[in-house]
Tab-separated table of C-alpha atoms in Angstrom:
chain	number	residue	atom	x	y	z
A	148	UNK	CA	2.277	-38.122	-32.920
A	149	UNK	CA	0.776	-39.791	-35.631
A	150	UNK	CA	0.713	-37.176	-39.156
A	151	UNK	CA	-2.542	-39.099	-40.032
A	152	UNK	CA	-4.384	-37.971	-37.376
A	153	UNK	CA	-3.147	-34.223	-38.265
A	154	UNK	CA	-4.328	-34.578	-41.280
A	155	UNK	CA	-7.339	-35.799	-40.280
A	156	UNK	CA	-8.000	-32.651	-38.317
A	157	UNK	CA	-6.716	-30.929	-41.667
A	158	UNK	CA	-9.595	-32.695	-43.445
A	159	UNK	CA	-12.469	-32.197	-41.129
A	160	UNK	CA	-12.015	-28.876	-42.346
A	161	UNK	CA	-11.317	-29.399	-45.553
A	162	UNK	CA	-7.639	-27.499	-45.673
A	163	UNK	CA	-9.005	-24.110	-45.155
A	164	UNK	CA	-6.310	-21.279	-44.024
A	165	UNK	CA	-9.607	-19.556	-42.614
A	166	UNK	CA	-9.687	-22.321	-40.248
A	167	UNK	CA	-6.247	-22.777	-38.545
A	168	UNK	CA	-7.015	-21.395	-35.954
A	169	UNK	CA	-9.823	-24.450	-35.140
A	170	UNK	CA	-7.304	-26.585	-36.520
A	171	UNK	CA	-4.724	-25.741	-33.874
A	172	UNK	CA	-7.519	-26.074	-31.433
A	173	UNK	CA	-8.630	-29.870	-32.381
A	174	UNK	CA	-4.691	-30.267	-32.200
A	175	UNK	CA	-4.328	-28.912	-28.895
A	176	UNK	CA	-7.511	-30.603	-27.745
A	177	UNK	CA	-6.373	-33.992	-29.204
A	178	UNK	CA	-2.750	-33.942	-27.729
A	179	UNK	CA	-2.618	-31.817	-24.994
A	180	UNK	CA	0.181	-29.447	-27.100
A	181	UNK	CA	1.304	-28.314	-30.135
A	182	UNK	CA	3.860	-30.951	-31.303
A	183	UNK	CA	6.364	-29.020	-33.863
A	184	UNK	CA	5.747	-31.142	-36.604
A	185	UNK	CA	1.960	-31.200	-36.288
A	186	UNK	CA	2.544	-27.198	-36.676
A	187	UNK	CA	5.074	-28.124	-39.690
A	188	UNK	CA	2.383	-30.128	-41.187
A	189	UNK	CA	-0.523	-27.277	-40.904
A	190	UNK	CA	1.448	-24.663	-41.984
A	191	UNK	CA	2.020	-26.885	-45.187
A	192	UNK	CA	-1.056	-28.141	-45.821
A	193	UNK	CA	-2.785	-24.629	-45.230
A	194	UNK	CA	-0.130	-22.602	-47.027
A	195	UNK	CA	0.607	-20.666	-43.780
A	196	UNK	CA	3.565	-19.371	-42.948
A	197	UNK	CA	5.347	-20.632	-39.721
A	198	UNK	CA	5.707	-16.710	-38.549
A	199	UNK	CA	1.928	-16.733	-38.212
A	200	UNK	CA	0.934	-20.393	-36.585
A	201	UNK	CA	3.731	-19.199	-34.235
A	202	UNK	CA	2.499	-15.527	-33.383
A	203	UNK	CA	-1.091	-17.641	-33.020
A	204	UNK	CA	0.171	-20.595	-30.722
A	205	UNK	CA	1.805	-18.001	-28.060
A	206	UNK	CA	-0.812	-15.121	-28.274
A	207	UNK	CA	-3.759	-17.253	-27.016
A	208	UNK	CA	-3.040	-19.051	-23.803
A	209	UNK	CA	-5.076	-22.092	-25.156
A	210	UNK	CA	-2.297	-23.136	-26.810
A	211	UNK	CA	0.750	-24.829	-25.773
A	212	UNK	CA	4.353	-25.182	-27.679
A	213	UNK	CA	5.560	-27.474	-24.273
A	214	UNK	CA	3.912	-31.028	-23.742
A	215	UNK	CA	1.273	-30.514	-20.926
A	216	UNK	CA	0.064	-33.159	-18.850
A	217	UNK	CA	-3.261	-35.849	-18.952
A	218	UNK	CA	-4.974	-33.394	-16.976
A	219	UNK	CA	-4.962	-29.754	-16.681
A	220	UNK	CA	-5.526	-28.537	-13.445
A	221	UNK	CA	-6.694	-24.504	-13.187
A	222	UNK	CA	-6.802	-23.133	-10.351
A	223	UNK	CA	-8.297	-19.724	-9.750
A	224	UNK	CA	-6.636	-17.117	-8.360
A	225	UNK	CA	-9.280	-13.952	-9.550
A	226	UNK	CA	-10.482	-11.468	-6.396
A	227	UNK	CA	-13.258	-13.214	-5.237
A	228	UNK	CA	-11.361	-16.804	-4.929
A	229	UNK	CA	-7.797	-14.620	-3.297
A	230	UNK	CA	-10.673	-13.867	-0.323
A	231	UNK	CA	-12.027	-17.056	-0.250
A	232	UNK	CA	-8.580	-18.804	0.194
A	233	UNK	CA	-7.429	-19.561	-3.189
A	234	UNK	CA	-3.500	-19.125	-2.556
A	235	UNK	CA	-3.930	-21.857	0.332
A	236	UNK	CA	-5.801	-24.175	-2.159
A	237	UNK	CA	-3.038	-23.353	-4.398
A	238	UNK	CA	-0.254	-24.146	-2.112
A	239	UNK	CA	-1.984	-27.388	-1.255
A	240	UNK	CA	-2.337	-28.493	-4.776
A	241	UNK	CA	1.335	-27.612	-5.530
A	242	UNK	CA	2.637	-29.587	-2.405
A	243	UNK	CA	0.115	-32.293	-3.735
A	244	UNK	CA	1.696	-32.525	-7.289
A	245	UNK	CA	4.915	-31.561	-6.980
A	246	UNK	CA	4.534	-28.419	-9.524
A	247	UNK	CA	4.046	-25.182	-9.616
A	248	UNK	CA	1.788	-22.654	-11.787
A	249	UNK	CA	3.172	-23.670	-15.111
A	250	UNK	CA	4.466	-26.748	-15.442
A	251	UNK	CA	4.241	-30.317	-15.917
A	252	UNK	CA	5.093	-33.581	-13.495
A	253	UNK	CA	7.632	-35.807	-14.730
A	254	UNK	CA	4.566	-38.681	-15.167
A	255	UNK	CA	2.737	-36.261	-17.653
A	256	UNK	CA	0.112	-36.727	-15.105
A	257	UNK	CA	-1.093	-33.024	-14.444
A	258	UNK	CA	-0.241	-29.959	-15.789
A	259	UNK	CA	-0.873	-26.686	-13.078
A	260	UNK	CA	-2.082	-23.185	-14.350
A	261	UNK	CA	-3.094	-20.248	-12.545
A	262	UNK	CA	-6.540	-18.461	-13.765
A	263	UNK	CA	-7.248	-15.255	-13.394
A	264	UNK	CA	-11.433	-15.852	-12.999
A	265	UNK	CA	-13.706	-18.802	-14.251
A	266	UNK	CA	-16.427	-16.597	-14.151
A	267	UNK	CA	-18.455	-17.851	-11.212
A	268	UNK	CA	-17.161	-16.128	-8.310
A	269	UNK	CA	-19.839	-17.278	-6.245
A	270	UNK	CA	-18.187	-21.063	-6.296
A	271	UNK	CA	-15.192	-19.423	-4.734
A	272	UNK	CA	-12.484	-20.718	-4.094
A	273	UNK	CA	-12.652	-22.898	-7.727
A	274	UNK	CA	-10.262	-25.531	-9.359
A	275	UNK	CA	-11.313	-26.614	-12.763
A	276	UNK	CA	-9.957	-30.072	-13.504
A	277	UNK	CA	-9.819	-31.208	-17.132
A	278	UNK	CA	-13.060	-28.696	-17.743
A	279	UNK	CA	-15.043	-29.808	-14.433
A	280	UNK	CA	-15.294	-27.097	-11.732
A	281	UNK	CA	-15.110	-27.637	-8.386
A	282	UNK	CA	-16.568	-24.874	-6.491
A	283	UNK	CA	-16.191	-24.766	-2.560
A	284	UNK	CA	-13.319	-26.654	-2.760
A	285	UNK	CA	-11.713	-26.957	0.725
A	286	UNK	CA	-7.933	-27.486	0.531
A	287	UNK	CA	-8.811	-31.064	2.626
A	288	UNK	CA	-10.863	-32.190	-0.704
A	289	UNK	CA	-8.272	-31.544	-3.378
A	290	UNK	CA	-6.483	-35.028	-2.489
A	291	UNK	CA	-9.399	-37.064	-3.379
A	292	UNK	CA	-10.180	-34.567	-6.033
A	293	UNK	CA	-6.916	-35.124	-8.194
A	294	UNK	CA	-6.876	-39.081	-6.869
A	295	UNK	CA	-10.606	-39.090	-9.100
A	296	UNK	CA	-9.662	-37.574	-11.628
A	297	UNK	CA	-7.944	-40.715	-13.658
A	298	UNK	CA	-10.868	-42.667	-12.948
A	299	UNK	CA	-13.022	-40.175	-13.782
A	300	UNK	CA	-11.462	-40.067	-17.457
A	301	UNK	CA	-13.468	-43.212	-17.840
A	302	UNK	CA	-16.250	-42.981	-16.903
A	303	UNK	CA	-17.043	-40.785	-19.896
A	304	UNK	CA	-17.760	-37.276	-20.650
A	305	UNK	CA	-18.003	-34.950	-17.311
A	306	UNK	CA	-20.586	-32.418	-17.093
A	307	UNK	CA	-19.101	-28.866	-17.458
B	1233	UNK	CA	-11.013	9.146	-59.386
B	1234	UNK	CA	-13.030	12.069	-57.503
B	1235	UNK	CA	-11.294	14.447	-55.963
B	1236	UNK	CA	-11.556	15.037	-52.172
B	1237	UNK	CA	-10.973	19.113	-50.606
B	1238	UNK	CA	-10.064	19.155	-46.926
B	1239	UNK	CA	-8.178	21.723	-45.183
B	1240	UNK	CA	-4.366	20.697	-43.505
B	1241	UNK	CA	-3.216	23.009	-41.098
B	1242	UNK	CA	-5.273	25.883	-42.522
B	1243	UNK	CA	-4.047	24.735	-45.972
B	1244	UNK	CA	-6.772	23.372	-48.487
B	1245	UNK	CA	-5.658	20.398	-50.000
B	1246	UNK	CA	-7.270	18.005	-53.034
B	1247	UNK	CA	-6.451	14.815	-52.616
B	1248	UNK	CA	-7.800	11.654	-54.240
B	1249	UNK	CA	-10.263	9.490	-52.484
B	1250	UNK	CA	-8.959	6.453	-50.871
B	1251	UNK	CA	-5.628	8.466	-49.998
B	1252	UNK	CA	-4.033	8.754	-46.288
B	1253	UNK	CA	-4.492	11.895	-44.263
B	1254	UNK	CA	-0.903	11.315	-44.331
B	1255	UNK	CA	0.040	11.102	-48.403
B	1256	UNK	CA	-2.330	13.854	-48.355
B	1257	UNK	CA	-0.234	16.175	-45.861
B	1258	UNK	CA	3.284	15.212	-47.513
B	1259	UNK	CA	1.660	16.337	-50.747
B	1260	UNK	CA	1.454	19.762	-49.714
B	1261	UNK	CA	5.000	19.805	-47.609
B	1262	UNK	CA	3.442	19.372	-44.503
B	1263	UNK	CA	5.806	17.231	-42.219
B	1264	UNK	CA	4.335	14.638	-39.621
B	1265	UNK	CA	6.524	12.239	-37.801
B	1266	UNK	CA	5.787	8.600	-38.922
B	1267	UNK	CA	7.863	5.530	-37.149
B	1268	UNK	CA	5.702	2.229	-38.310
B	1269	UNK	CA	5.340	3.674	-41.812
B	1270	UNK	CA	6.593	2.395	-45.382
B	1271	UNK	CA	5.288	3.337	-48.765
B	1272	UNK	CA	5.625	0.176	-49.993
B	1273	UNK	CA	3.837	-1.438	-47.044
B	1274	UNK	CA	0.483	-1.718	-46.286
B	1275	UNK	CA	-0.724	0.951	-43.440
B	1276	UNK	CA	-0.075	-0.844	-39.745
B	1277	UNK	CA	-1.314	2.187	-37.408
B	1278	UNK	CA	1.303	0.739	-34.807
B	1279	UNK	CA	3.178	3.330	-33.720
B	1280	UNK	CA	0.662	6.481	-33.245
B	1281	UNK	CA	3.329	9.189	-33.795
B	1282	UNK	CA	1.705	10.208	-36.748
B	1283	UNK	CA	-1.773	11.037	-34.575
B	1284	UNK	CA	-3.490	14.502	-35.875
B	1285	UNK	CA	-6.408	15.845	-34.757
B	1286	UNK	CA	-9.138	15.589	-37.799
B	1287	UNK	CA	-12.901	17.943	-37.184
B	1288	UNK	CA	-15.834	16.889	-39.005
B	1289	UNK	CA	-19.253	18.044	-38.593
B	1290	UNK	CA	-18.148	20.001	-35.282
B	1291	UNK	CA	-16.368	16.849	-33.929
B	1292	UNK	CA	-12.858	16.715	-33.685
B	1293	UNK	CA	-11.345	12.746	-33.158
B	1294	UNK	CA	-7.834	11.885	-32.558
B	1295	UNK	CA	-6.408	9.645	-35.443
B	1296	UNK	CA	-3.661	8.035	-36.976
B	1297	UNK	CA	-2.659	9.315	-39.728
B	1298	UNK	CA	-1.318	6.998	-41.919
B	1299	UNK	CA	-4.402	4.521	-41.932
B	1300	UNK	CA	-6.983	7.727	-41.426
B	1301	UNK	CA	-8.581	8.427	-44.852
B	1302	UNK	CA	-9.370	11.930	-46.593
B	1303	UNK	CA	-12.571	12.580	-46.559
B	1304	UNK	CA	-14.978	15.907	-48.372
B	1305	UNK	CA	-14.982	18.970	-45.944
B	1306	UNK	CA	-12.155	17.308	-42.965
B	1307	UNK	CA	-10.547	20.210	-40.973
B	1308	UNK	CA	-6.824	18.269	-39.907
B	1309	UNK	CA	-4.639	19.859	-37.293
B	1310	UNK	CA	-1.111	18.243	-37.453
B	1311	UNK	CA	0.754	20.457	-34.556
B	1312	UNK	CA	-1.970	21.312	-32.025
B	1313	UNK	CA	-0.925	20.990	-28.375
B	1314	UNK	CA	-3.078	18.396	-27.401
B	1315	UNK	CA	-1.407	16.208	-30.674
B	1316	UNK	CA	2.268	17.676	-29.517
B	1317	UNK	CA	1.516	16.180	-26.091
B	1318	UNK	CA	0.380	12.673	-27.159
B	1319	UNK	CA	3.666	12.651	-29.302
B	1320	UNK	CA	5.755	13.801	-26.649
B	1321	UNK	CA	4.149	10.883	-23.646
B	1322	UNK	CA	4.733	8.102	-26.747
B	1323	UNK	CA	8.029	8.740	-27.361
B	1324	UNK	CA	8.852	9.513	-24.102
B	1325	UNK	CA	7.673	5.588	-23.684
B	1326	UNK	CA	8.936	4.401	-26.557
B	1327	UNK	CA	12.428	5.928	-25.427
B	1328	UNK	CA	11.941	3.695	-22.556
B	1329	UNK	CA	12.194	0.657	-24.179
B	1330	UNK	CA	14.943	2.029	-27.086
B	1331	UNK	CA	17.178	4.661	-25.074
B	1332	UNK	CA	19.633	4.924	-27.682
B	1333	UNK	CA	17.575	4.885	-30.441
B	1334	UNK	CA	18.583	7.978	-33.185
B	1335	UNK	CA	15.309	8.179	-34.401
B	1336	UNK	CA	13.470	8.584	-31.469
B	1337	UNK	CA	16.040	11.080	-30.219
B	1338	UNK	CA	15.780	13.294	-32.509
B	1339	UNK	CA	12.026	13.251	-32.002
B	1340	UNK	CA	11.984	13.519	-28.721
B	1341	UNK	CA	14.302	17.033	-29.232
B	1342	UNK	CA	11.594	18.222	-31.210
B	1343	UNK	CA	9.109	17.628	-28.954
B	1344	UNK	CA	10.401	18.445	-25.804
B	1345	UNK	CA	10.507	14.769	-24.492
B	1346	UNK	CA	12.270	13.786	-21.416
B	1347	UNK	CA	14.175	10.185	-22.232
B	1348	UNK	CA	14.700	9.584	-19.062
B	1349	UNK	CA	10.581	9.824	-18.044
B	1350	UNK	CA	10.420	6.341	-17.347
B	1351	UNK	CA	11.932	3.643	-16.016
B	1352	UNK	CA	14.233	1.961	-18.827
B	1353	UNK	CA	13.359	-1.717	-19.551
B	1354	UNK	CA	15.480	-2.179	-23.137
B	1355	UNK	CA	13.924	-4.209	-25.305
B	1356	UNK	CA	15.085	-2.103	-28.087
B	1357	UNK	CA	11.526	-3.163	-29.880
B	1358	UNK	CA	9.054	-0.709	-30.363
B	1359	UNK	CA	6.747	-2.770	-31.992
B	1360	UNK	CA	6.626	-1.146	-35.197
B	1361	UNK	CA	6.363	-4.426	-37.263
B	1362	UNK	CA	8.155	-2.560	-39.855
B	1363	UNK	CA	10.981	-5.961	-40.339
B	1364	UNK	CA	7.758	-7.995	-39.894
B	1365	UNK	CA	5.531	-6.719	-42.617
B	1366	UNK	CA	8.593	-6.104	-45.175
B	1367	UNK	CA	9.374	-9.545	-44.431
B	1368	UNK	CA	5.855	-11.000	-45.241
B	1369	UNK	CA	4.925	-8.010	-47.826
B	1370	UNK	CA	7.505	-7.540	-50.404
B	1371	UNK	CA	10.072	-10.404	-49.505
B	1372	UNK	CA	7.154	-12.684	-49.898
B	1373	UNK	CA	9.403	-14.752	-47.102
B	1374	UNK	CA	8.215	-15.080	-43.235
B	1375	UNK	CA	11.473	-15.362	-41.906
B	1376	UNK	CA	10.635	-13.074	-39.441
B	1377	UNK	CA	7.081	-13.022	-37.230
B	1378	UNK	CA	5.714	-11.404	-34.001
B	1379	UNK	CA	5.233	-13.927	-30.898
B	1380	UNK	CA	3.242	-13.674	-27.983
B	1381	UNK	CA	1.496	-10.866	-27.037
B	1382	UNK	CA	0.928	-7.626	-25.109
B	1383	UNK	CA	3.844	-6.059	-22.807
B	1384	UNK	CA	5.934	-9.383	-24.029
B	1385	UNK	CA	5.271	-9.402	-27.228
B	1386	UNK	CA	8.707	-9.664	-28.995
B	1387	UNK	CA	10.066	-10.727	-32.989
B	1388	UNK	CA	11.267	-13.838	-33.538
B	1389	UNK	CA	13.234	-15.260	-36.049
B	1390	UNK	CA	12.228	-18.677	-37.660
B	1391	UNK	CA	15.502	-20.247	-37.527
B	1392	UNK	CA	14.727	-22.886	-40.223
B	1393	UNK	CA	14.040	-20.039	-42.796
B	1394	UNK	CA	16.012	-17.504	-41.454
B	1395	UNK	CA	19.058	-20.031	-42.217
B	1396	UNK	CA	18.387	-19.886	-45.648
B	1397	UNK	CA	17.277	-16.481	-46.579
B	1398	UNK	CA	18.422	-13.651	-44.254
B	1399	UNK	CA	22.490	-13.825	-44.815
B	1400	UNK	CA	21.986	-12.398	-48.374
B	1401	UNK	CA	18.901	-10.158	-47.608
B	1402	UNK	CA	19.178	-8.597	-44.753
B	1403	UNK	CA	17.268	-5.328	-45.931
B	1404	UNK	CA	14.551	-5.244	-42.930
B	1405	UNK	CA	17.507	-4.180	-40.761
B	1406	UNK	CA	18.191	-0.311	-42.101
B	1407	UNK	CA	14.305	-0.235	-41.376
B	1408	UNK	CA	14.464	-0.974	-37.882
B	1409	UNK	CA	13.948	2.369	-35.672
B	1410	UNK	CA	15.827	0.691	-32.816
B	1411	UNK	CA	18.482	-1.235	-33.001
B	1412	UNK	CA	16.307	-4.965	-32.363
B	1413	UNK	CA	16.561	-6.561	-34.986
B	1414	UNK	CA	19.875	-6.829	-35.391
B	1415	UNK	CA	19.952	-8.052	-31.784
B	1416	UNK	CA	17.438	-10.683	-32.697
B	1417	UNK	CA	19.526	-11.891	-35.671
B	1418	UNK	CA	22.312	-12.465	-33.714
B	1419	UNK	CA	20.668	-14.723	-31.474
B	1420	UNK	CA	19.406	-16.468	-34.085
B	1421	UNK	CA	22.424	-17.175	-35.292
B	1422	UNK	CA	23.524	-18.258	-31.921
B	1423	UNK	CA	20.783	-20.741	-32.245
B	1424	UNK	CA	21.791	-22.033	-35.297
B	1425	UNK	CA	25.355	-22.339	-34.996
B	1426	UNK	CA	24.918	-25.492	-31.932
B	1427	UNK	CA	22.752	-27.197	-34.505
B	1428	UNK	CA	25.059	-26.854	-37.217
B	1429	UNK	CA	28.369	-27.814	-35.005
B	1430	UNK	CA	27.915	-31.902	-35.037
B	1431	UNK	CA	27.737	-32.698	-38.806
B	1432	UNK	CA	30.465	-30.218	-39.776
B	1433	UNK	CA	32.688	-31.756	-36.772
B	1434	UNK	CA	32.201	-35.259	-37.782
């Protein structure tokens, strides 16, 4: 965790307490968590107390005070993905990583989380991986899904 | 400073504009239950024991009234049944999370509340923010700050402040309607004392 790159974040825009919590978001977004001292260093440079950047980082579920993983897998779990086979996809992509809703694989490689909808309940059952969806998703296709996905890092940006 | 006229439980009362339905009601000795409120604090609206039932213009709207403000011509009903009942269901769940709570007992005499309603799940936090905002407010301090949210929501000490300013403070806990706070402190200090243990064993 480099503090330059904090305060970079800081800078884009331009040390306002207005904007911490789009600071915490860039944070998040750049590191995958909410390192303690990159929180130290905000609530310094923004003149914020601690109580608040805390009460922020666990009220949204953005945010995360635990190191997650290179990729964030989301699988949803909302009514019309439960009918459509969801928990199976679920189960499949827990015996696949070795984790369950909430945590992270000793490799940092994914991080699992349970949604609640994605909003398009017509691509039932749906995993979103690192912001892609993948709608229809048969529990057969989630191997090659989460093999892609580190290749897929680089080969830039992935349509959302 | 014009002067506002509304009528309090069949009372007419002048109050000043920008005043509380509340400040308004104590001015004229008219008693209603308050649990999140503090003079010196800013008005929270947390708990809703203080809800009256306020008529304008043929309407009548259930508010809170410590945050509610006077206005020309408001008809406010402090002890109606409908506001009785609301008072009673709160602290009946209120009691739920703070069974042995004085304050809330003695409420829930006066209002005919059953403590045992529902099921008990002690978290002896009623969410009144009252350490929190006396904390931030006066002491100028944040040692103390709400985290996470909803049914979980809880107070948390910061231990790195907390360390430093609560063991010769310590005035949020009288405030406490429950007995949380204290609770919380103690764990805090259970946090701190591992950290502390290796440089004053070396």
């Amino acid at each position: 965790m480099e503090s330059a790159t904090i305060d970079q974040i800081i800078d884009k825009h331009r040390g306002e307490a207005s904007s911490l919590i789009q600071i915490m978001l860039d944070i998040q977004g750049e590191h995958h968590w909410l390192p303690r001292e990159a929180l130290d260093r905000v609530s310094e440079r923004l003149q914020v107390p601690m109580s608040r950047i805390k009460h922020i980082a666990t009220f949204y579920k953005a945010f995360s005070l635990v190191p997650k993983g290179r990729h964030e897998v989301h699988v949803c779990m909302g009514t019309a993905c439960h009918v459509r086979g969801a928990q199976r996809v679920l189960d499949t992509v827990q015996d696949l990583t070795g984790i369950s809703p909430g945590e992270t694989d000793p490799e940092m490689k994914f991080s699992l989380e349970t949604v609640n909808c994605l909003g398009c309940c017509a691509l039932g059952p749906v995993v979103e991986l690192d912001g892609k969806h993948h709608g229809n998703i048969d529990p057969g296709q989630i191997a090659t899904v989460l093999e892609n996905c580190e290749q897929g890092k680089s080969q830039g940006p992935t349509t959302r | 400073m014009s002067d506002v006229r509304l009528t309090i439980d069949g009372k007419e009362v002048t109050a000043s504009r920008g005043m509380t339905l509340l400040d308004a009601a104590q001015s004229v000795g008219i008693a209603i239950p308050t649990l999140c409120h503090h003079p010196q604090l800013e008005p929270y609206g947390g708990c809703r024991i203080c809800t009256v039932e306020a008529e304008q213009g043929g309407v009548t709207r259930l508010v809170a009234s410590c945050i509610y403000q006077v206005a020309p011509g408001l008809v406010v009903r402090t002890r109606t049944e409908k506001v009785n009942r609301i008072r009673k269901v709160l602290l009946e769940e209120m009691l739920a999370h703070a069974p042995e709570s004085e304050i809330l007992l003695n409420l829930a005499q006066d209002y005919a509340a059953d403590k045992d309603r529902f099921e008990k799940e002690p978290s002896f936090c009623i969410h009144c923010g009252l350490c929190v905002r006396y904390c931030a407010e006066l002491k100028q301090k944040h040692a103390v700050g709400f985290i996470d949210r909803g049914a979980q929501r809880e107070i948390h000490f910061i231990p790195e402040i907390a360390g430093q300013e609560c063991w010769d403070c310590k005035e949020c806990f009288p405030l406490c309607p429950t007995s949380a706070l204290q609770a919380a402190y103690v764990l805090t200090e259970a946090l701190l004392t591992p950290a502390k243990k290796p440089s004053c064993c070396s």
